Amino acid sequence: QVQLVESGGGLVQAGGSLRLSCAASGNIFSLVSMAWYRQAPGKQREWVATITNDGSRGYADSRKGRFTISRDNGKNTVYLEMNSLKPEDTAVYYCEVSYLGDDYWGQGTQVTVSS
């Protein structure tokens, strides 16, 4: 069983920055890829970024250059640094891990960007 707890969301003005954190329980963290997704009101959940266990990163095109995913295996935590935020970045942000065929999700953290 893997438990994920996100934090760091909040209200920020357009152009501002936020750093989200996702803490994972269990002893598998260093073995797995971690991902961030987001879901805006009335829209489907969409992929934001992934970081593999060896630190390789991938981003959805619209987030490249503004968002940075990182991880600290010693703290079992994955981060999402978000800069130059836009109102369209407003969403609930979730972290996710796939392990042995199962997907695990956190409860999400709300990010609201005002114009």
Coordinates of N, CA and C in Angstrom, one line a residue:
Q1 N 0.8 -1.2 0.0 CA 0.0 0.0 0.0 C 0.9 1.2 0.0
V2 N 0.5 2.2 -0.9 CA 1.3 3.4 -1.0 C 0.3 4.6 -0.7
Q3 N 0.7 5.5 0.2 CA -0.1 6.7 0.5 C 0.7 7.9 0.0
L4 N 0.0 8.8 -0.6 CA 0.6 10.0 -1.1 C -0.2 11.2 -0.5
V5 N 0.6 12.2 -0.1 CA 0.0 13.4 0.5 C 0.6 14.6 -0.1
E6 N -0.3 15.4 -0.8 CA 0.2 16.6 -1.5 C 0.0 17.8 -0.5
S7 N 0.9 18.8 -0.8 CA 0.7 20.1 0.0 C 1.4 21.2 -0.9
G8 N 1.1 22.4 -0.5 CA 1.8 23.6 -1.1 C 0.9 24.4 -2.0
G9 N -0.3 23.9 -2.2 CA -1.2 24.7 -3.1 C -1.7 26.0 -2.4
G10 N -2.4 26.8 -3.2 CA -2.9 28.1 -2.6 C -3.3 29.0 -3.7
L11 N -3.5 30.3 -3.3 CA -3.9 31.3 -4.2 C -2.7 32.2 -4.5
V12 N -2.5 32.4 -5.8 CA -1.4 33.2 -6.2 C -1.8 34.1 -7.4
Q13 N -1.2 35.2 -7.5 CA -1.5 36.1 -8.7 C -0.8 35.6 -9.9
A14 N -1.3 35.9 -11.1 CA -0.7 35.6 -12.3 C 0.7 36.1 -12.4
G15 N 1.6 35.2 -12.8 CA 3.0 35.6 -12.9 C 3.8 35.1 -11.6
G16 N 3.1 34.6 -10.6 CA 3.7 34.2 -9.4 C 4.1 32.7 -9.5
S17 N 4.6 32.2 -8.3 CA 5.2 30.9 -8.3 C 4.6 30.1 -7.1
L18 N 4.6 28.8 -7.2 CA 4.3 27.9 -6.1 C 5.1 26.7 -6.2
R19 N 5.4 26.1 -5.1 CA 6.1 24.8 -5.0 C 5.2 23.8 -4.3
L20 N 4.8 22.8 -5.1 CA 4.0 21.7 -4.5 C 4.9 20.6 -4.1
S21 N 4.5 19.9 -3.0 CA 5.2 18.7 -2.5 C 4.2 17.5 -2.4
C22 N 4.8 16.4 -2.6 CA 4.0 15.1 -2.4 C 4.9 14.1 -1.7
A23 N 4.5 13.8 -0.5 CA 5.2 12.9 0.4 C 4.6 11.5 0.3
A24 N 5.4 10.5 0.1 CA 5.0 9.1 -0.1 C 5.3 8.3 1.0
S25 N 4.4 7.4 1.4 CA 4.7 6.4 2.5 C 5.3 5.2 1.8
G26 N 5.8 4.3 2.7 CA 6.3 3.0 2.2 C 7.8 3.1 1.8
N27 N 8.4 2.0 1.3 CA 9.8 1.9 1.0 C 10.1 1.7 -0.4
I28 N 9.1 2.1 -1.3 CA 9.3 1.8 -2.7 C 9.7 3.1 -3.5
F29 N 9.7 4.2 -2.8 CA 9.8 5.5 -3.5 C 11.0 5.6 -4.4
S30 N 12.1 5.1 -4.0 CA 13.3 5.3 -4.8 C 13.3 4.3 -6.0
L31 N 12.3 3.4 -6.1 CA 12.2 2.5 -7.2 C 11.3 2.8 -8.3
V32 N 10.5 3.9 -8.1 CA 9.4 4.1 -9.0 C 9.4 5.5 -9.6
S33 N 8.8 5.7 -10.7 CA 8.5 7.0 -11.3 C 7.4 7.6 -10.6
M34 N 7.5 9.0 -10.5 CA 6.4 9.7 -9.9 C 5.9 10.7 -10.9
A35 N 4.6 11.1 -10.8 CA 4.0 12.0 -11.8 C 3.1 13.0 -11.1
W36 N 3.0 14.1 -11.7 CA 2.0 15.1 -11.3 C 0.9 15.2 -12.4
Y37 N -0.3 15.3 -12.0 CA -1.5 15.5 -12.9 C -2.2 16.7 -12.3
R38 N -3.2 17.2 -13.1 CA -4.0 18.3 -12.7 C -5.4 18.1 -13.3
Q39 N -6.4 18.7 -12.6 CA -7.7 18.6 -13.1 C -8.4 20.0 -12.8
A40 N -8.7 20.7 -13.9 CA -9.4 21.9 -13.8 C -10.9 21.7 -13.7
P41 N -11.7 22.6 -13.2 CA -13.2 22.4 -13.1 C -13.8 22.2 -14.5
G42 N -14.6 21.1 -14.6 CA -15.2 20.8 -15.8 C -14.4 20.1 -16.8
K43 N -13.1 19.8 -16.5 CA -12.2 19.2 -17.5 C -11.7 17.9 -17.0
Q44 N -11.1 17.1 -17.9 CA -10.6 15.8 -17.6 C -9.2 16.1 -16.9
R45 N -8.8 15.1 -16.1 CA -7.5 15.1 -15.5 C -6.4 15.0 -16.6
E46 N -5.4 15.8 -16.5 CA -4.4 15.8 -17.5 C -3.0 15.7 -16.9
W47 N -2.1 15.1 -17.6 CA -0.7 14.8 -17.2 C 0.0 16.1 -17.2
V48 N 0.9 16.3 -16.2 CA 1.7 17.5 -16.1 C 3.2 17.2 -16.3
A49 N 3.7 16.3 -15.5 CA 5.1 15.9 -15.6 C 5.4 14.6 -14.9
T50 N 6.5 14.0 -15.2 CA 6.9 12.7 -14.7 C 8.4 12.8 -14.4
I51 N 8.8 12.2 -13.3 CA 10.2 12.0 -13.0 C 10.5 10.5 -12.7
T52 N 11.4 9.9 -13.4 CA 11.7 8.5 -13.2 C 12.6 8.3 -11.9
N53 N 12.8 7.0 -11.6 CA 13.6 6.8 -10.4 C 15.0 7.2 -10.5
D54 N 15.5 7.3 -11.8 CA 16.9 7.8 -12.0 C 17.0 9.3 -12.3
G55 N 15.8 10.0 -12.2 CA 15.9 11.4 -12.3 C 15.6 12.0 -13.7
S56 N 15.2 11.1 -14.7 CA 14.8 11.6 -16.0 C 13.5 12.3 -15.9
R57 N 13.3 13.4 -16.6 CA 12.1 14.2 -16.5 C 11.3 14.3 -17.8
G58 N 10.0 14.3 -17.8 CA 9.2 14.6 -18.9 C 8.1 15.5 -18.6
Y59 N 7.7 16.4 -19.5 CA 6.7 17.4 -19.3 C 5.7 17.5 -20.4
A60 N 4.5 17.8 -20.1 CA 3.5 18.2 -21.1 C 4.0 19.5 -21.8
D61 N 3.8 19.6 -23.1 CA 4.4 20.7 -23.8 C 4.1 22.0 -23.2
S62 N 2.9 22.2 -22.8 CA 2.5 23.6 -22.3 C 3.1 23.9 -21.0
R63 N 3.7 23.0 -20.3 CA 4.4 23.2 -19.0 C 5.9 23.3 -19.1
K64 N 6.4 23.0 -20.3 CA 7.9 23.0 -20.4 C 8.4 24.5 -20.2
G65 N 9.4 24.6 -19.5 CA 10.0 25.9 -19.2 C 9.4 26.7 -18.1
R66 N 8.2 26.3 -17.7 CA 7.6 27.0 -16.5 C 7.6 26.1 -15.3
F67 N 7.4 24.8 -15.5 CA 7.3 23.9 -14.4 C 8.6 23.0 -14.3
T68 N 9.0 22.7 -13.1 CA 10.1 21.8 -12.9 C 9.7 20.7 -11.9
I69 N 9.9 19.5 -12.2 CA 9.6 18.4 -11.3 C 11.0 17.9 -10.8
S70 N 11.0 17.6 -9.5 CA 12.2 17.1 -8.9 C 11.8 16.1 -7.8
R71 N 12.8 15.4 -7.2 CA 12.5 14.4 -6.2 C 13.7 14.4 -5.2
D72 N 13.3 14.0 -4.0 CA 14.3 13.8 -2.9 C 14.0 12.4 -2.4
N73 N 14.8 11.4 -2.8 CA 14.6 10.0 -2.4 C 14.8 9.8 -0.9
G74 N 15.6 10.7 -0.3 CA 15.9 10.6 1.1 C 14.7 11.0 2.0
K75 N 13.8 11.9 1.4 CA 12.6 12.3 2.1 C 11.4 11.7 1.5
N76 N 11.5 10.8 0.5 CA 10.3 10.2 -0.1 C 9.4 11.2 -0.6
T77 N 9.9 12.3 -1.2 CA 9.1 13.4 -1.6 C 9.4 13.8 -3.1
V78 N 8.3 14.1 -3.8 CA 8.5 14.7 -5.1 C 7.9 16.1 -5.1
Y79 N 8.5 17.0 -5.9 CA 8.1 18.4 -5.9 C 7.7 18.8 -7.3
L80 N 6.9 19.9 -7.4 CA 6.6 20.5 -8.6 C 6.8 22.0 -8.4
E81 N 7.8 22.6 -9.0 CA 8.0 24.0 -8.9 C 7.3 24.6 -10.1
M82 N 6.4 25.6 -9.8 CA 5.7 26.2 -10.9 C 5.9 27.7 -10.9
N83 N 6.4 28.2 -12.0 CA 6.7 29.6 -12.2 C 5.8 30.2 -13.3
S84 N 5.8 31.5 -13.3 CA 5.0 32.3 -14.3 C 3.6 31.7 -14.5
L85 N 3.0 31.5 -13.4 CA 1.7 30.9 -13.4 C 0.6 31.8 -14.1
K86 N -0.3 31.1 -14.7 CA -1.3 31.7 -15.5 C -2.7 31.3 -14.9
P87 N -3.7 32.1 -15.1 CA -5.0 31.7 -14.7 C -5.5 30.3 -15.1
E88 N -5.0 29.9 -16.3 CA -5.4 28.6 -16.9 C -4.7 27.5 -16.2
D89 N -3.7 27.8 -15.3 CA -3.1 26.7 -14.5 C -3.9 26.4 -13.2
T90 N -5.0 27.1 -13.0 CA -5.9 26.8 -11.9 C -6.5 25.4 -12.0
A91 N -6.3 24.6 -11.0 CA -6.7 23.2 -11.0 C -6.4 22.6 -9.6
V92 N -6.9 21.4 -9.4 CA -6.4 20.6 -8.3 C -5.3 19.7 -8.9
Y93 N -4.2 19.8 -8.2 CA -3.0 19.1 -8.6 C -2.8 17.8 -7.8
Y94 N -2.6 16.7 -8.5 CA -2.4 15.4 -7.8 C -1.1 14.8 -8.2
C95 N -0.5 14.1 -7.2 CA 0.6 13.2 -7.5 C 0.2 11.8 -7.7
E96 N 0.9 11.0 -8.4 CA 0.5 9.7 -8.8 C 1.8 8.8 -8.9
V97 N 1.6 7.5 -8.5 CA 2.6 6.5 -8.7 C 2.0 5.2 -9.1
S98 N 2.6 4.5 -10.1 CA 2.2 3.2 -10.5 C 3.1 2.2 -9.9
Y99 N 2.6 1.2 -9.3 CA 3.4 0.2 -8.6 C 2.8 -1.2 -8.7
L100 N 3.4 -2.1 -9.3 CA 2.9 -3.5 -9.5 C 1.5 -3.5 -10.1
G101 N 1.3 -2.7 -11.1 CA 0.0 -2.7 -11.8 C -1.1 -1.8 -11.2
D102 N -0.8 -1.3 -10.0 CA -1.8 -0.4 -9.4 C -1.4 1.1 -9.4
D103 N -2.4 1.9 -9.6 CA -2.2 3.4 -9.5 C -2.6 3.9 -8.2
Y104 N -1.7 4.7 -7.6 CA -2.0 5.4 -6.3 C -2.0 6.9 -6.5
W105 N -3.0 7.5 -5.9 CA -3.2 9.0 -6.0 C -3.3 9.6 -4.7
G106 N -2.8 10.8 -4.6 CA -3.0 11.6 -3.4 C -4.4 12.3 -3.5
Q107 N -4.7 13.0 -2.4 CA -6.0 13.7 -2.3 C -6.1 15.0 -3.1
G108 N -4.9 15.5 -3.6 CA -4.9 16.7 -4.4 C -4.7 17.9 -3.5
T109 N -4.1 18.9 -4.2 CA -4.0 20.2 -3.6 C -4.4 21.3 -4.6
Q110 N -5.2 22.2 -4.1 CA -5.8 23.3 -5.0 C -4.8 24.4 -5.3
V111 N -4.7 24.7 -6.5 CA -3.9 25.8 -7.0 C -4.9 26.8 -7.7
T112 N -4.9 28.0 -7.3 CA -5.8 29.0 -7.9 C -4.9 30.2 -8.3
V113 N -5.0 30.6 -9.5 CA -4.2 31.7 -10.1 C -5.2 32.8 -10.5
S114 N -5.0 33.9 -9.8 CA -5.9 35.0 -10.1 C -5.3 35.9 -11.2
S115 N -6.1 36.6 -12.0 CA -5.6 37.4 -13.1 C -5.5 38.9 -12.6

